[in-house]
Amino acid sequence: MVTVILPGFSEHNKEWLEETAKTINVEGEVRAIYWDHWSDLAKKFDAKEKARLINDIAGMRSIDIIAKSIGTLVAAYMIIKSPDKIRKVIFCGIPLNDLSEADKEVIKLALKTIPAKSAICFQNEEDPHGGSNQVKSLMAEVGSEIEVVSKFRGDHEYPYTDEFKKFILG
């Protein structure tokens, strides 16, 4: 078992990544994923390629995913590529306002692929990258019964490690 933590795009997400990895305290290996472009601006971010690499690193082990912002797109590619390896997924702050239509289709396919009991979504009500009502509408559009936990916040921060742990261990 490996728990993979996928942060948002910008380097300020490094703090969330490290704090989540440090405090999640679940069974098995915890892998905090650092994006290459944080240390080398010449590196291009490719969500599909990141998903392939992470799936390869996990090998045959089952995977739990905690993903924030653009990390949710990487998680979606992982779900589509290897649905049988994915045990649980926590989506945080799906950035619907920032995704292309093609990327939204990838998210939709992943939401339809993963069983509702295996995933949860934390979305702040007034997240500037996409609010909880937008995500609830997306879930309804694809017919997914994944729970959307709406938080009373107006930012793109997701400091809900205790709730993440409860879901993964539950």
Short mmCIF file of N, CA and C in Angstrom, two decimals:
data_model
loop_
_atom_site.label_atom_id
_atom_site.label_comp_id
_atom_site.label_asym_id
_atom_site.label_seq_id
_atom_site.Cartn_x
_atom_site.Cartn_y
_atom_site.Cartn_z
N MET A 1 0.85 -1.19 0.00
CA MET A 1 0.00 0.00 0.00
C MET A 1 0.89 1.24 0.00
N VAL A 2 0.52 2.17 -0.85
CA VAL A 2 1.22 3.45 -0.89
C VAL A 2 0.17 4.56 -0.95
N THR A 3 0.38 5.58 -0.15
CA THR A 3 -0.47 6.78 -0.19
C THR A 3 0.32 7.86 -0.92
N VAL A 4 -0.23 8.32 -2.04
CA VAL A 4 0.42 9.31 -2.88
C VAL A 4 -0.26 10.66 -2.64
N ILE A 5 0.54 11.67 -2.39
CA ILE A 5 0.00 13.02 -2.17
C ILE A 5 0.40 13.89 -3.35
N LEU A 6 -0.60 14.40 -4.06
CA LEU A 6 -0.41 15.18 -5.28
C LEU A 6 -0.82 16.63 -5.03
N PRO A 7 0.12 17.55 -5.03
CA PRO A 7 -0.19 18.94 -4.71
C PRO A 7 -0.72 19.73 -5.89
N GLY A 8 -1.01 20.99 -5.63
CA GLY A 8 -1.37 21.92 -6.67
C GLY A 8 -0.15 22.33 -7.48
N PHE A 9 -0.38 23.11 -8.52
CA PHE A 9 0.66 23.46 -9.49
C PHE A 9 1.76 24.37 -8.94
N SER A 10 1.37 25.44 -8.24
CA SER A 10 2.37 26.43 -7.84
C SER A 10 3.19 25.95 -6.64
N GLU A 11 4.39 26.49 -6.55
CA GLU A 11 5.33 26.03 -5.52
C GLU A 11 4.84 26.29 -4.10
N HIS A 12 3.93 27.26 -3.92
CA HIS A 12 3.45 27.50 -2.55
C HIS A 12 2.67 26.29 -2.01
N ASN A 13 2.29 25.35 -2.89
CA ASN A 13 1.62 24.12 -2.45
C ASN A 13 2.57 23.14 -1.78
N LYS A 14 3.85 23.42 -1.83
CA LYS A 14 4.86 22.57 -1.19
C LYS A 14 4.60 22.46 0.32
N GLU A 15 4.20 23.56 0.93
CA GLU A 15 3.92 23.55 2.37
C GLU A 15 2.75 22.61 2.69
N TRP A 16 1.67 22.69 1.89
CA TRP A 16 0.53 21.79 2.08
C TRP A 16 0.96 20.34 1.89
N LEU A 17 1.75 20.10 0.85
CA LEU A 17 2.24 18.76 0.55
C LEU A 17 3.02 18.18 1.73
N GLU A 18 3.97 18.93 2.23
CA GLU A 18 4.82 18.44 3.31
C GLU A 18 4.04 18.28 4.62
N GLU A 19 3.17 19.21 4.92
CA GLU A 19 2.36 19.11 6.13
C GLU A 19 1.42 17.91 6.06
N THR A 20 0.79 17.71 4.92
CA THR A 20 -0.11 16.56 4.76
C THR A 20 0.67 15.25 4.89
N ALA A 21 1.82 15.16 4.24
CA ALA A 21 2.63 13.94 4.31
C ALA A 21 3.10 13.66 5.73
N LYS A 22 3.45 14.71 6.45
CA LYS A 22 3.96 14.56 7.81
C LYS A 22 2.88 14.13 8.80
N THR A 23 1.66 14.62 8.61
CA THR A 23 0.62 14.41 9.62
C THR A 23 -0.41 13.35 9.26
N ILE A 24 -0.38 12.81 8.04
CA ILE A 24 -1.44 11.89 7.63
C ILE A 24 -1.38 10.57 8.41
N ASN A 25 -0.19 10.07 8.70
CA ASN A 25 0.00 8.92 9.60
C ASN A 25 -0.93 7.74 9.28
N VAL A 26 -0.81 7.21 8.07
CA VAL A 26 -1.59 6.04 7.66
C VAL A 26 -0.63 4.87 7.44
N GLU A 27 -1.19 3.68 7.29
CA GLU A 27 -0.37 2.49 7.08
C GLU A 27 0.32 2.53 5.72
N GLY A 28 1.49 1.88 5.66
CA GLY A 28 2.21 1.79 4.39
C GLY A 28 3.05 3.01 4.12
N GLU A 29 3.56 3.07 2.91
CA GLU A 29 4.43 4.16 2.50
C GLU A 29 3.61 5.40 2.14
N VAL A 30 4.12 6.56 2.50
CA VAL A 30 3.51 7.84 2.11
C VAL A 30 4.50 8.52 1.16
N ARG A 31 4.04 8.82 -0.06
CA ARG A 31 4.90 9.46 -1.06
C ARG A 31 4.38 10.86 -1.37
N ALA A 32 5.15 11.84 -0.94
CA ALA A 32 4.85 13.23 -1.29
C ALA A 32 5.48 13.49 -2.66
N ILE A 33 4.68 13.93 -3.61
CA ILE A 33 5.16 14.15 -4.97
C ILE A 33 5.48 15.63 -5.18
N TYR A 34 6.74 15.90 -5.49
CA TYR A 34 7.21 17.26 -5.77
C TYR A 34 7.26 17.44 -7.28
N TRP A 35 6.63 18.49 -7.78
CA TRP A 35 6.64 18.73 -9.22
C TRP A 35 8.00 19.26 -9.67
N ASP A 36 8.47 18.76 -10.81
CA ASP A 36 9.79 19.13 -11.34
C ASP A 36 9.92 20.63 -11.58
N HIS A 37 8.84 21.26 -12.04
CA HIS A 37 8.94 22.68 -12.41
C HIS A 37 9.14 23.59 -11.20
N TRP A 38 8.98 23.06 -9.98
CA TRP A 38 9.26 23.87 -8.80
C TRP A 38 10.74 24.19 -8.69
N SER A 39 11.59 23.28 -9.13
CA SER A 39 13.03 23.50 -9.03
C SER A 39 13.69 23.81 -10.38
N ASP A 40 12.98 23.53 -11.47
CA ASP A 40 13.52 23.78 -12.80
C ASP A 40 12.39 24.34 -13.68
N LEU A 41 12.37 25.65 -13.83
CA LEU A 41 11.29 26.31 -14.56
C LEU A 41 11.21 25.89 -16.02
N ALA A 42 12.26 25.27 -16.54
CA ALA A 42 12.26 24.81 -17.93
C ALA A 42 11.42 23.54 -18.09
N LYS A 43 11.14 22.86 -17.00
CA LYS A 43 10.36 21.62 -17.05
C LYS A 43 8.89 21.95 -17.31
N LYS A 44 8.30 21.21 -18.27
CA LYS A 44 6.88 21.39 -18.60
C LYS A 44 6.05 20.43 -17.76
N PHE A 45 4.94 20.90 -17.25
CA PHE A 45 4.05 20.05 -16.46
C PHE A 45 3.10 19.32 -17.39
N ASP A 46 3.12 17.99 -17.31
CA ASP A 46 2.26 17.14 -18.13
C ASP A 46 1.54 16.18 -17.18
N ALA A 47 0.28 16.44 -16.90
CA ALA A 47 -0.47 15.65 -15.92
C ALA A 47 -0.55 14.18 -16.29
N LYS A 48 -0.75 13.89 -17.56
CA LYS A 48 -0.85 12.49 -18.00
C LYS A 48 0.47 11.75 -17.79
N GLU A 49 1.58 12.40 -18.11
CA GLU A 49 2.90 11.80 -17.93
C GLU A 49 3.21 11.60 -16.44
N LYS A 50 2.85 12.58 -15.62
CA LYS A 50 3.04 12.44 -14.17
C LYS A 50 2.28 11.23 -13.65
N ALA A 51 1.05 11.06 -14.10
CA ALA A 51 0.23 9.92 -13.67
C ALA A 51 0.89 8.60 -14.06
N ARG A 52 1.42 8.53 -15.27
CA ARG A 52 2.09 7.31 -15.73
C ARG A 52 3.30 6.99 -14.86
N LEU A 53 4.12 8.00 -14.59
CA LEU A 53 5.32 7.80 -13.77
C LEU A 53 4.96 7.33 -12.36
N ILE A 54 3.96 7.96 -11.76
CA ILE A 54 3.56 7.60 -10.39
C ILE A 54 2.98 6.19 -10.36
N ASN A 55 2.17 5.85 -11.35
CA ASN A 55 1.64 4.47 -11.43
C ASN A 55 2.78 3.47 -11.55
N ASP A 56 3.80 3.79 -12.33
CA ASP A 56 4.95 2.90 -12.48
C ASP A 56 5.71 2.75 -11.17
N ILE A 57 5.90 3.84 -10.45
CA ILE A 57 6.60 3.80 -9.16
C ILE A 57 5.85 2.92 -8.16
N ALA A 58 4.53 3.00 -8.18
CA ALA A 58 3.72 2.22 -7.23
C ALA A 58 3.79 0.72 -7.53
N GLY A 59 4.13 0.38 -8.76
CA GLY A 59 4.21 -1.04 -9.13
C GLY A 59 2.86 -1.72 -8.98
N MET A 60 2.85 -2.86 -8.36
CA MET A 60 1.62 -3.64 -8.20
C MET A 60 0.87 -3.29 -6.91
N ARG A 61 1.44 -2.41 -6.11
CA ARG A 61 0.80 -2.05 -4.85
C ARG A 61 -0.50 -1.29 -5.08
N SER A 62 -1.43 -1.43 -4.14
CA SER A 62 -2.64 -0.62 -4.21
C SER A 62 -2.29 0.80 -3.76
N ILE A 63 -3.09 1.75 -4.23
CA ILE A 63 -2.77 3.17 -4.05
C ILE A 63 -3.95 3.91 -3.43
N ASP A 64 -3.65 4.72 -2.42
CA ASP A 64 -4.56 5.75 -1.94
C ASP A 64 -4.00 7.07 -2.46
N ILE A 65 -4.89 7.98 -2.84
CA ILE A 65 -4.46 9.26 -3.40
C ILE A 65 -5.10 10.40 -2.62
N ILE A 66 -4.29 11.38 -2.27
CA ILE A 66 -4.79 12.66 -1.75
C ILE A 66 -4.31 13.70 -2.75
N ALA A 67 -5.24 14.35 -3.43
CA ALA A 67 -4.87 15.25 -4.52
C ALA A 67 -5.52 16.61 -4.34
N LYS A 68 -4.71 17.64 -4.56
CA LYS A 68 -5.20 19.02 -4.47
C LYS A 68 -5.01 19.72 -5.81
N SER A 69 -6.03 20.46 -6.23
CA SER A 69 -5.98 21.34 -7.40
C SER A 69 -5.55 20.56 -8.65
N ILE A 70 -4.46 20.96 -9.30
CA ILE A 70 -4.06 20.26 -10.54
C ILE A 70 -3.69 18.81 -10.24
N GLY A 71 -3.37 18.51 -9.01
CA GLY A 71 -3.14 17.12 -8.61
C GLY A 71 -4.36 16.25 -8.82
N THR A 72 -5.56 16.85 -8.81
CA THR A 72 -6.77 16.08 -9.06
C THR A 72 -6.82 15.59 -10.51
N LEU A 73 -6.23 16.35 -11.43
CA LEU A 73 -6.16 15.91 -12.82
C LEU A 73 -5.18 14.74 -12.96
N VAL A 74 -4.06 14.82 -12.27
CA VAL A 74 -3.10 13.71 -12.26
C VAL A 74 -3.78 12.46 -11.68
N ALA A 75 -4.51 12.64 -10.58
CA ALA A 75 -5.25 11.53 -9.97
C ALA A 75 -6.26 10.94 -10.95
N ALA A 76 -6.94 11.80 -11.69
CA ALA A 76 -7.92 11.32 -12.67
C ALA A 76 -7.27 10.44 -13.72
N TYR A 77 -6.11 10.85 -14.23
CA TYR A 77 -5.39 10.02 -15.19
C TYR A 77 -4.98 8.68 -14.56
N MET A 78 -4.58 8.71 -13.29
CA MET A 78 -4.20 7.46 -12.61
C MET A 78 -5.39 6.52 -12.49
N ILE A 79 -6.54 7.08 -12.15
CA ILE A 79 -7.77 6.28 -12.01
C ILE A 79 -8.13 5.63 -13.34
N ILE A 80 -8.08 6.41 -14.42
CA ILE A 80 -8.44 5.90 -15.73
C ILE A 80 -7.47 4.80 -16.19
N LYS A 81 -6.18 5.02 -15.96
CA LYS A 81 -5.15 4.07 -16.41
C LYS A 81 -5.17 2.77 -15.62
N SER A 82 -5.34 2.85 -14.30
CA SER A 82 -5.22 1.66 -13.45
C SER A 82 -6.30 1.63 -12.37
N PRO A 83 -7.56 1.55 -12.76
CA PRO A 83 -8.63 1.65 -11.76
C PRO A 83 -8.57 0.56 -10.68
N ASP A 84 -8.05 -0.61 -11.02
CA ASP A 84 -8.01 -1.70 -10.05
C ASP A 84 -6.95 -1.49 -8.97
N LYS A 85 -5.96 -0.64 -9.25
CA LYS A 85 -4.91 -0.35 -8.26
C LYS A 85 -5.35 0.70 -7.24
N ILE A 86 -6.33 1.50 -7.60
CA ILE A 86 -6.74 2.63 -6.76
C ILE A 86 -7.71 2.14 -5.69
N ARG A 87 -7.33 2.36 -4.43
CA ARG A 87 -8.18 1.94 -3.32
C ARG A 87 -9.09 3.08 -2.86
N LYS A 88 -8.49 4.23 -2.55
CA LYS A 88 -9.26 5.40 -2.11
C LYS A 88 -8.66 6.66 -2.70
N VAL A 89 -9.55 7.65 -2.96
CA VAL A 89 -9.11 8.92 -3.52
C VAL A 89 -9.78 10.06 -2.76
N ILE A 90 -8.97 11.04 -2.40
CA ILE A 90 -9.48 12.28 -1.80
C ILE A 90 -9.15 13.40 -2.78
N PHE A 91 -10.19 13.99 -3.34
CA PHE A 91 -10.04 15.15 -4.22
C PHE A 91 -10.21 16.41 -3.37
N CYS A 92 -9.30 17.37 -3.54
CA CYS A 92 -9.40 18.65 -2.82
C CYS A 92 -9.27 19.80 -3.82
N GLY A 93 -10.27 20.64 -3.86
CA GLY A 93 -10.16 21.84 -4.69
C GLY A 93 -10.02 21.55 -6.17
N ILE A 94 -10.92 20.77 -6.73
CA ILE A 94 -10.89 20.53 -8.17
C ILE A 94 -10.98 21.90 -8.86
N PRO A 95 -9.98 22.26 -9.67
CA PRO A 95 -9.93 23.62 -10.23
C PRO A 95 -10.74 23.77 -11.52
N LEU A 96 -12.05 23.63 -11.42
CA LEU A 96 -12.90 23.65 -12.60
C LEU A 96 -12.79 24.94 -13.41
N ASN A 97 -12.52 26.06 -12.75
CA ASN A 97 -12.41 27.33 -13.47
C ASN A 97 -11.14 27.43 -14.31
N ASP A 98 -10.18 26.54 -14.06
CA ASP A 98 -8.87 26.63 -14.70
C ASP A 98 -8.61 25.52 -15.71
N LEU A 99 -9.45 24.49 -15.73
CA LEU A 99 -9.21 23.33 -16.59
C LEU A 99 -9.77 23.57 -18.00
N SER A 100 -9.07 23.02 -18.98
CA SER A 100 -9.59 23.04 -20.35
C SER A 100 -10.78 22.08 -20.43
N GLU A 101 -11.54 22.18 -21.50
CA GLU A 101 -12.67 21.25 -21.68
C GLU A 101 -12.17 19.81 -21.75
N ALA A 102 -11.04 19.60 -22.41
CA ALA A 102 -10.48 18.24 -22.51
C ALA A 102 -10.11 17.70 -21.13
N ASP A 103 -9.51 18.56 -20.29
CA ASP A 103 -9.15 18.14 -18.93
C ASP A 103 -10.40 17.86 -18.09
N LYS A 104 -11.44 18.65 -18.28
CA LYS A 104 -12.70 18.39 -17.57
C LYS A 104 -13.27 17.04 -17.96
N GLU A 105 -13.14 16.66 -19.22
CA GLU A 105 -13.62 15.36 -19.67
C GLU A 105 -12.85 14.23 -19.00
N VAL A 106 -11.55 14.42 -18.78
CA VAL A 106 -10.74 13.43 -18.07
C VAL A 106 -11.24 13.28 -16.64
N ILE A 107 -11.49 14.41 -15.98
CA ILE A 107 -12.02 14.38 -14.61
C ILE A 107 -13.36 13.65 -14.59
N LYS A 108 -14.24 13.97 -15.53
CA LYS A 108 -15.56 13.32 -15.58
C LYS A 108 -15.44 11.81 -15.74
N LEU A 109 -14.57 11.38 -16.64
CA LEU A 109 -14.40 9.94 -16.86
C LEU A 109 -13.89 9.26 -15.59
N ALA A 110 -12.96 9.89 -14.90
CA ALA A 110 -12.45 9.32 -13.65
C ALA A 110 -13.55 9.23 -12.59
N LEU A 111 -14.38 10.27 -12.49
CA LEU A 111 -15.46 10.28 -11.51
C LEU A 111 -16.48 9.17 -11.79
N LYS A 112 -16.67 8.87 -13.07
CA LYS A 112 -17.58 7.78 -13.44
C LYS A 112 -16.94 6.42 -13.21
N THR A 113 -15.61 6.36 -13.23
CA THR A 113 -14.88 5.10 -13.14
C THR A 113 -14.75 4.60 -11.71
N ILE A 114 -14.46 5.51 -10.79
CA ILE A 114 -14.19 5.08 -9.41
C ILE A 114 -15.50 4.90 -8.64
N PRO A 115 -15.62 3.83 -7.86
CA PRO A 115 -16.84 3.65 -7.06
C PRO A 115 -17.00 4.80 -6.05
N ALA A 116 -18.22 5.25 -5.87
CA ALA A 116 -18.49 6.40 -5.00
C ALA A 116 -17.97 6.19 -3.59
N LYS A 117 -18.05 4.98 -3.08
CA LYS A 117 -17.60 4.71 -1.70
C LYS A 117 -16.07 4.80 -1.56
N SER A 118 -15.37 4.80 -2.69
CA SER A 118 -13.91 4.83 -2.68
C SER A 118 -13.34 6.24 -2.82
N ALA A 119 -14.19 7.23 -2.92
CA ALA A 119 -13.72 8.60 -3.14
C ALA A 119 -14.54 9.59 -2.34
N ILE A 120 -13.92 10.74 -2.09
CA ILE A 120 -14.57 11.86 -1.43
C ILE A 120 -13.95 13.14 -2.01
N CYS A 121 -14.71 14.20 -2.00
CA CYS A 121 -14.20 15.47 -2.51
C CYS A 121 -14.43 16.57 -1.47
N PHE A 122 -13.36 17.25 -1.11
CA PHE A 122 -13.44 18.43 -0.25
C PHE A 122 -13.34 19.64 -1.17
N GLN A 123 -14.35 20.51 -1.10
CA GLN A 123 -14.35 21.68 -1.97
C GLN A 123 -14.85 22.88 -1.17
N ASN A 124 -14.03 23.91 -1.09
CA ASN A 124 -14.44 25.11 -0.37
C ASN A 124 -15.57 25.81 -1.13
N GLU A 125 -16.53 26.33 -0.38
CA GLU A 125 -17.71 26.97 -0.99
C GLU A 125 -17.34 28.05 -1.99
N GLU A 126 -16.39 28.89 -1.61
CA GLU A 126 -16.03 30.05 -2.44
C GLU A 126 -14.62 29.93 -2.99
N ASP A 127 -14.18 28.72 -3.26
CA ASP A 127 -12.85 28.52 -3.85
C ASP A 127 -12.79 29.29 -5.16
N PRO A 128 -11.82 30.19 -5.33
CA PRO A 128 -11.74 30.98 -6.56
C PRO A 128 -11.46 30.14 -7.81
N HIS A 129 -11.00 28.92 -7.62
CA HIS A 129 -10.71 28.03 -8.76
C HIS A 129 -11.90 27.12 -9.08
N GLY A 130 -12.95 27.24 -8.29
CA GLY A 130 -14.16 26.44 -8.50
C GLY A 130 -14.81 26.13 -7.16
N GLY A 131 -16.00 26.60 -6.96
CA GLY A 131 -16.69 26.42 -5.68
C GLY A 131 -17.37 25.07 -5.55
N SER A 132 -17.83 24.79 -4.35
CA SER A 132 -18.45 23.50 -4.07
C SER A 132 -19.72 23.26 -4.89
N ASN A 133 -20.49 24.29 -5.17
CA ASN A 133 -21.70 24.09 -5.98
C ASN A 133 -21.35 23.66 -7.41
N GLN A 134 -20.26 24.19 -7.94
CA GLN A 134 -19.82 23.78 -9.27
C GLN A 134 -19.44 22.30 -9.29
N VAL A 135 -18.74 21.86 -8.24
CA VAL A 135 -18.33 20.46 -8.17
C VAL A 135 -19.54 19.56 -7.96
N LYS A 136 -20.49 19.99 -7.14
CA LYS A 136 -21.72 19.20 -6.95
C LYS A 136 -22.47 19.07 -8.27
N SER A 137 -22.51 20.13 -9.07
CA SER A 137 -23.15 20.07 -10.38
C SER A 137 -22.43 19.11 -11.31
N LEU A 138 -21.11 19.12 -11.26
CA LEU A 138 -20.33 18.20 -12.07
C LEU A 138 -20.62 16.75 -11.69
N MET A 139 -20.68 16.48 -10.39
CA MET A 139 -20.99 15.12 -9.92
C MET A 139 -22.37 14.68 -10.43
N ALA A 140 -23.33 15.57 -10.34
CA ALA A 140 -24.68 15.25 -10.81
C ALA A 140 -24.68 15.01 -12.32
N GLU A 141 -23.93 15.83 -13.05
CA GLU A 141 -23.86 15.70 -14.50
C GLU A 141 -23.35 14.33 -14.93
N VAL A 142 -22.36 13.79 -14.20
CA VAL A 142 -21.80 12.49 -14.58
C VAL A 142 -22.48 11.33 -13.85
N GLY A 143 -23.44 11.64 -12.99
CA GLY A 143 -24.17 10.60 -12.28
C GLY A 143 -23.37 9.96 -11.17
N SER A 144 -22.40 10.69 -10.63
CA SER A 144 -21.57 10.15 -9.55
C SER A 144 -22.19 10.50 -8.19
N GLU A 145 -22.12 9.55 -7.29
CA GLU A 145 -22.60 9.79 -5.94
C GLU A 145 -21.45 9.99 -4.96
N ILE A 146 -20.30 10.37 -5.47
CA ILE A 146 -19.17 10.70 -4.60
C ILE A 146 -19.57 11.86 -3.71
N GLU A 147 -19.30 11.72 -2.42
CA GLU A 147 -19.66 12.78 -1.46
C GLU A 147 -18.80 14.02 -1.68
N VAL A 148 -19.46 15.17 -1.73
CA VAL A 148 -18.76 16.44 -1.80
C VAL A 148 -18.93 17.11 -0.44
N VAL A 149 -17.81 17.28 0.26
CA VAL A 149 -17.82 17.94 1.55
C VAL A 149 -17.53 19.42 1.31
N SER A 150 -18.55 20.23 1.51
CA SER A 150 -18.45 21.66 1.26
C SER A 150 -17.95 22.35 2.53
N LYS A 151 -16.85 23.08 2.40
CA LYS A 151 -16.27 23.78 3.54
C LYS A 151 -16.52 25.28 3.39
N PHE A 152 -16.80 25.92 4.53
CA PHE A 152 -17.10 27.35 4.54
C PHE A 152 -15.80 28.14 4.53
N ARG A 153 -15.22 28.24 3.34
CA ARG A 153 -13.98 29.00 3.14
C ARG A 153 -14.06 29.68 1.78
N GLY A 154 -13.30 30.75 1.62
CA GLY A 154 -13.27 31.48 0.36
C GLY A 154 -11.91 31.45 -0.30
N ASP A 155 -11.14 30.39 -0.02
CA ASP A 155 -9.80 30.30 -0.58
C ASP A 155 -9.57 28.91 -1.17
N HIS A 156 -8.34 28.66 -1.56
CA HIS A 156 -7.96 27.41 -2.22
C HIS A 156 -7.05 26.59 -1.30
N GLU A 157 -7.24 26.75 0.00
CA GLU A 157 -6.45 26.02 1.00
C GLU A 157 -7.27 24.86 1.52
N TYR A 158 -6.61 23.71 1.75
CA TYR A 158 -7.30 22.49 2.18
C TYR A 158 -6.56 21.82 3.33
N PRO A 159 -6.66 22.42 4.54
CA PRO A 159 -5.93 21.90 5.70
C PRO A 159 -6.73 20.88 6.51
N TYR A 160 -7.26 19.86 5.85
CA TYR A 160 -8.21 18.95 6.49
C TYR A 160 -7.62 17.56 6.72
N THR A 161 -6.37 17.52 7.17
CA THR A 161 -5.65 16.25 7.32
C THR A 161 -6.37 15.26 8.21
N ASP A 162 -6.97 15.71 9.30
CA ASP A 162 -7.68 14.78 10.18
C ASP A 162 -8.82 14.09 9.44
N GLU A 163 -9.54 14.85 8.62
CA GLU A 163 -10.64 14.27 7.85
C GLU A 163 -10.12 13.35 6.73
N PHE A 164 -8.96 13.70 6.15
CA PHE A 164 -8.36 12.83 5.15
C PHE A 164 -8.03 11.47 5.77
N LYS A 165 -7.38 11.54 6.93
CA LYS A 165 -6.98 10.31 7.62
C LYS A 165 -8.19 9.45 7.97
N LYS A 166 -9.24 10.08 8.46
CA LYS A 166 -10.45 9.35 8.83
C LYS A 166 -11.03 8.62 7.61
N PHE A 167 -11.04 9.28 6.45
CA PHE A 167 -11.57 8.65 5.24
C PHE A 167 -10.69 7.47 4.80
N ILE A 168 -9.38 7.68 4.79
CA ILE A 168 -8.47 6.62 4.34
C ILE A 168 -8.53 5.40 5.28
N LEU A 169 -8.61 5.66 6.57
CA LEU A 169 -8.62 4.54 7.52
C LEU A 169 -10.00 3.92 7.67
N GLY A 170 -11.06 4.61 7.23
CA GLY A 170 -12.41 4.13 7.40
C GLY A 170 -12.79 2.98 6.50
#
